[in-house]
Short mmCIF file of C-alpha atoms in Angstrom, two decimals:
data_model
loop_
_atom_site.label_atom_id
_atom_site.label_comp_id
_atom_site.label_asym_id
_atom_site.label_seq_id
_atom_site.Cartn_x
_atom_site.Cartn_y
_atom_site.Cartn_z
CA ASP A 1 10.86 12.48 9.74
CA THR A 2 9.52 9.96 7.22
CA GLU A 3 8.14 7.50 9.69
CA VAL A 4 4.77 6.14 10.50
CA THR A 5 4.80 4.88 14.06
CA GLN A 6 2.39 2.22 15.27
CA THR A 7 1.82 1.07 18.81
CA PRO A 8 1.72 -1.48 20.20
CA LYS A 9 3.84 -3.79 18.04
CA HIS A 10 2.15 -6.88 19.42
CA LEU A 11 -1.23 -7.31 21.07
CA VAL A 12 -2.99 -10.34 22.47
CA MET A 13 -6.59 -9.81 23.46
CA GLY A 14 -9.56 -11.86 24.52
CA MET A 15 -12.82 -11.83 22.63
CA THR A 16 -14.48 -9.71 25.30
CA ASN A 17 -11.71 -7.13 25.57
CA LYS A 18 -11.60 -3.58 24.28
CA LYS A 19 -8.30 -2.33 22.97
CA SER A 20 -6.99 0.38 20.67
CA LEU A 21 -4.27 0.55 18.06
CA LYS A 22 -2.48 3.83 17.56
CA CYS A 23 -0.78 5.31 14.50
CA GLU A 24 1.14 8.57 14.26
CA GLN A 25 2.84 10.47 11.43
CA HIS A 26 4.48 13.89 11.33
CA MET A 27 4.98 14.25 7.59
CA GLY A 28 1.99 16.52 7.11
CA HIS A 29 0.18 13.84 5.16
CA ARG A 30 -3.55 14.39 4.77
CA ALA A 31 -4.56 10.84 3.97
CA MET A 32 -4.29 7.97 6.42
CA TYR A 33 -5.26 4.33 6.08
CA TRP A 34 -5.83 1.14 7.98
CA TYR A 35 -5.01 -2.15 6.27
CA LYS A 36 -5.37 -5.72 7.46
CA GLN A 37 -2.87 -8.33 6.32
CA LYS A 38 -3.10 -12.06 6.84
CA ALA A 39 -0.05 -14.28 6.44
CA LYS A 40 1.12 -14.64 2.83
CA LYS A 41 -1.70 -12.38 1.62
CA PRO A 42 -1.67 -8.79 0.34
CA PRO A 43 -2.75 -5.91 2.55
CA GLU A 44 -6.52 -5.37 2.42
CA LEU A 45 -7.86 -1.86 2.75
CA MET A 46 -10.14 -1.28 5.72
CA PHE A 47 -10.53 2.49 6.14
CA VAL A 48 -9.36 5.70 4.51
CA TYR A 49 -9.30 9.09 6.19
CA SER A 50 -8.85 12.12 4.00
CA TYR A 51 -8.37 15.48 5.69
CA GLU A 52 -9.39 13.89 9.00
CA LYS A 53 -12.71 12.68 7.66
CA LEU A 54 -13.62 9.08 7.03
CA SER A 55 -13.89 8.75 3.27
CA ILE A 56 -13.89 4.99 2.82
CA ASN A 57 -15.11 2.11 4.96
CA GLU A 58 -14.62 -1.13 3.09
CA SER A 59 -17.64 -2.81 4.72
CA VAL A 60 -15.62 -3.48 7.84
CA PRO A 61 -17.56 -5.04 10.77
CA SER A 62 -18.57 -2.58 13.48
CA ARG A 63 -16.31 -4.28 16.00
CA PHE A 64 -13.57 -2.22 14.32
CA SER A 65 -14.03 1.50 14.91
CA PRO A 66 -11.60 4.03 13.43
CA GLU A 67 -10.95 7.48 14.79
CA CYS A 68 -8.84 10.37 13.53
CA PRO A 69 -8.42 12.85 16.42
CA ASN A 70 -6.16 15.15 14.37
CA SER A 71 -4.14 15.20 11.17
CA SER A 72 -1.24 13.30 12.74
CA LEU A 73 -3.07 10.57 14.63
CA LEU A 74 -5.16 7.60 13.64
CA ASN A 75 -6.67 5.11 16.05
CA LEU A 76 -8.41 1.79 15.55
CA HIS A 77 -10.66 0.78 18.41
CA LEU A 78 -11.28 -2.92 18.80
CA HIS A 79 -14.17 -4.54 20.62
CA ALA A 80 -15.52 -8.09 20.78
CA LEU A 81 -13.15 -9.39 18.14
CA GLN A 82 -13.15 -12.93 16.80
CA PRO A 83 -10.15 -15.25 16.44
CA GLU A 84 -10.31 -14.81 12.66
CA ASP A 85 -9.53 -11.13 13.19
CA SER A 86 -6.00 -12.12 14.18
CA ALA A 87 -3.71 -10.48 11.63
CA LEU A 88 -1.13 -7.78 11.06
CA TYR A 89 -2.78 -4.37 11.11
CA LEU A 90 -0.93 -1.79 9.07
CA CYS A 91 -1.34 1.94 9.16
CA ALA A 92 -0.20 4.06 6.24
CA SER A 93 -0.21 7.70 5.23
CA SER A 94 0.25 9.62 2.01
CA PRO A 95 0.32 13.30 1.01
CA THR A 96 -3.10 12.91 -0.55
CA ALA A 97 -5.15 9.83 -1.21
CA PHE A 98 -3.32 7.08 -3.02
CA TYR A 99 -0.04 8.61 -3.89
CA GLU A 100 3.17 7.30 -2.39
CA ALA A 101 2.13 5.68 0.87
CA PHE A 102 4.37 5.22 3.87
CA PHE A 103 3.52 2.19 5.97
CA GLY A 104 4.09 1.68 9.66
CA GLN A 105 5.62 -1.56 10.93
CA GLY A 106 2.21 -2.82 11.94
CA THR A 107 0.57 -4.26 15.02
CA ARG A 108 0.47 -8.03 15.15
CA LEU A 109 -2.87 -8.82 16.76
CA THR A 110 -3.82 -12.17 18.21
CA VAL A 111 -7.37 -12.75 19.41
CA VAL A 112 -7.75 -15.62 21.84
CA GLN B 1 -11.25 -6.31 -8.64
CA GLN B 2 -7.88 -7.69 -7.61
CA PRO B 3 -5.09 -7.41 -10.21
CA VAL B 4 -3.35 -10.64 -11.16
CA GLN B 5 0.38 -10.97 -10.71
CA SER B 6 2.68 -13.44 -12.38
CA PRO B 7 4.71 -15.35 -11.58
CA GLN B 8 3.67 -16.16 -8.01
CA ALA B 9 7.26 -16.91 -7.04
CA VAL B 10 10.72 -16.51 -8.53
CA ILE B 11 14.07 -17.84 -7.41
CA LEU B 12 17.16 -16.21 -8.86
CA ARG B 13 20.87 -16.14 -8.38
CA GLU B 14 22.43 -12.82 -7.56
CA GLY B 15 23.04 -10.85 -10.74
CA GLU B 16 20.16 -12.37 -12.72
CA ASP B 17 17.22 -10.38 -14.07
CA ALA B 18 13.54 -10.75 -13.24
CA VAL B 19 10.25 -9.50 -14.62
CA ILE B 20 7.04 -9.36 -12.59
CA ASN B 21 3.78 -8.77 -14.38
CA CYS B 22 0.56 -7.23 -13.15
CA SER B 23 -2.64 -7.31 -15.17
CA SER B 24 -6.22 -6.30 -14.70
CA SER B 25 -9.48 -7.21 -16.38
CA LYS B 26 -10.64 -3.60 -15.92
CA ALA B 27 -9.21 -0.30 -17.10
CA LEU B 28 -6.18 0.80 -15.13
CA TYR B 29 -5.80 4.42 -14.13
CA SER B 30 -2.58 3.97 -12.22
CA VAL B 31 -0.32 1.20 -11.00
CA HIS B 32 1.56 1.23 -7.71
CA TRP B 33 4.45 -1.09 -6.87
CA TYR B 34 5.53 -2.02 -3.33
CA ARG B 35 8.03 -4.45 -1.86
CA GLN B 36 7.58 -6.12 1.49
CA LYS B 37 10.36 -7.99 3.21
CA HIS B 38 9.44 -10.71 5.66
CA GLY B 39 8.29 -9.24 8.94
CA GLU B 40 8.52 -5.67 7.67
CA ALA B 41 6.20 -3.01 6.33
CA PRO B 42 5.55 -2.62 2.61
CA VAL B 43 7.85 -0.05 1.02
CA PHE B 44 6.81 2.11 -1.91
CA LEU B 45 8.80 1.56 -5.10
CA MET B 46 7.02 3.61 -7.74
CA ILE B 47 3.73 4.72 -9.18
CA LEU B 48 2.85 4.94 -12.85
CA LEU B 49 0.06 7.31 -13.68
CA LYS B 50 -0.46 7.09 -17.40
CA GLY B 51 -0.18 4.72 -20.25
CA GLY B 52 3.22 4.42 -21.80
CA GLU B 53 4.92 5.71 -18.70
CA GLN B 54 8.15 4.12 -17.65
CA LYS B 55 10.02 4.80 -14.47
CA GLY B 56 13.03 3.48 -12.70
CA HIS B 57 15.66 4.03 -10.10
CA ASP B 58 18.81 2.05 -9.47
CA LYS B 59 18.19 -1.20 -11.32
CA ILE B 60 14.44 -1.42 -10.74
CA SER B 61 12.12 -0.04 -13.38
CA ALA B 62 8.53 -0.42 -14.46
CA SER B 63 6.31 0.13 -17.46
CA PHE B 64 2.59 0.69 -17.80
CA ASN B 65 0.67 -0.39 -20.87
CA GLU B 66 -2.71 1.19 -20.45
CA LYS B 67 -4.25 -0.44 -23.50
CA LYS B 68 -3.21 -3.90 -22.44
CA GLN B 69 -4.25 -3.10 -18.87
CA GLN B 70 -0.97 -4.33 -17.51
CA SER B 71 2.24 -3.23 -15.89
CA SER B 72 5.61 -4.92 -15.57
CA LEU B 73 8.34 -4.49 -12.97
CA TYR B 74 11.90 -5.14 -14.12
CA LEU B 75 14.71 -5.99 -11.74
CA THR B 76 18.10 -5.92 -13.41
CA ALA B 77 21.25 -7.55 -12.06
CA SER B 78 19.40 -8.51 -8.91
CA GLN B 79 20.98 -8.02 -5.51
CA LEU B 80 20.37 -9.96 -2.31
CA SER B 81 18.54 -6.92 -0.97
CA TYR B 82 15.88 -7.31 -3.67
CA SER B 83 14.45 -10.37 -1.95
CA GLY B 84 10.91 -9.96 -0.72
CA THR B 85 7.33 -10.02 -1.88
CA TYR B 86 6.38 -7.56 -4.57
CA PHE B 87 2.85 -6.23 -4.77
CA CYS B 88 1.25 -4.24 -7.52
CA GLY B 89 -1.74 -2.11 -6.60
CA THR B 90 -4.42 -0.70 -8.83
CA GLU B 91 -7.11 1.82 -8.13
CA LYS B 92 -10.61 0.45 -7.75
CA GLY B 93 -12.53 3.67 -7.96
CA ALA B 94 -11.47 6.82 -6.22
CA GLN B 95 -9.08 6.29 -3.32
CA LYS B 96 -9.40 2.51 -3.24
CA LEU B 97 -6.10 0.76 -3.83
CA VAL B 98 -6.37 -3.00 -4.35
CA PHE B 99 -3.22 -5.12 -4.23
CA GLY B 100 -2.43 -8.18 -6.27
CA GLN B 101 -1.69 -11.43 -4.50
CA GLY B 102 2.05 -10.77 -4.56
CA THR B 103 5.15 -12.25 -6.16
CA ARG B 104 7.70 -13.76 -3.83
CA LEU B 105 11.23 -13.10 -5.05
CA THR B 106 14.15 -15.03 -3.58
CA ILE B 107 17.70 -14.05 -4.49
CA ASN B 108 20.39 -16.59 -3.69
CA PRO B 109 24.13 -15.83 -3.58
#
């Protein structure tokens, strides 16, 4: 299984809502990432988990809260988002940090 | 610091060759190449870990010139399936991969 599975695929939420994005991999990878991608732009790194511990937070606003419950799962909790947070959120994993990364299909988030 | 890719866009006919360049103003420790088709996830192509390294599979290859702080991706005899946006990524410190702005490649029949 060489897949990274993200749910949901699409999400529309209001600015007062709380929602979570989920990411799952069963490749035994020990590094997992959240990226944000705006249209026609490259993916921007948000968070890196290495061996289930948060190793990098790229100065992401606190309304985004990552969680790694175990080595296969990665969540991104969303609260009080702004319309400018609308984007494609990509999860990725790699055997160790920054080797070949496998990306999920992403969650397309719209904040209204 | 974000690497700079050139050109920003390329339009080719099937069977033609293309070169995509990636350069950095800072020392490069590794270069990663990904392709993203419209509406899909980025897909890993290759990683080059040291200067002078060259890699390739099928008709896609890459080189890494550490001294010049640049890498090039070569697509030979392009196929329709090569269409997409190509990103190079460079490491900004430990574990931080920063992508270039992308090169949009369109292959026409």
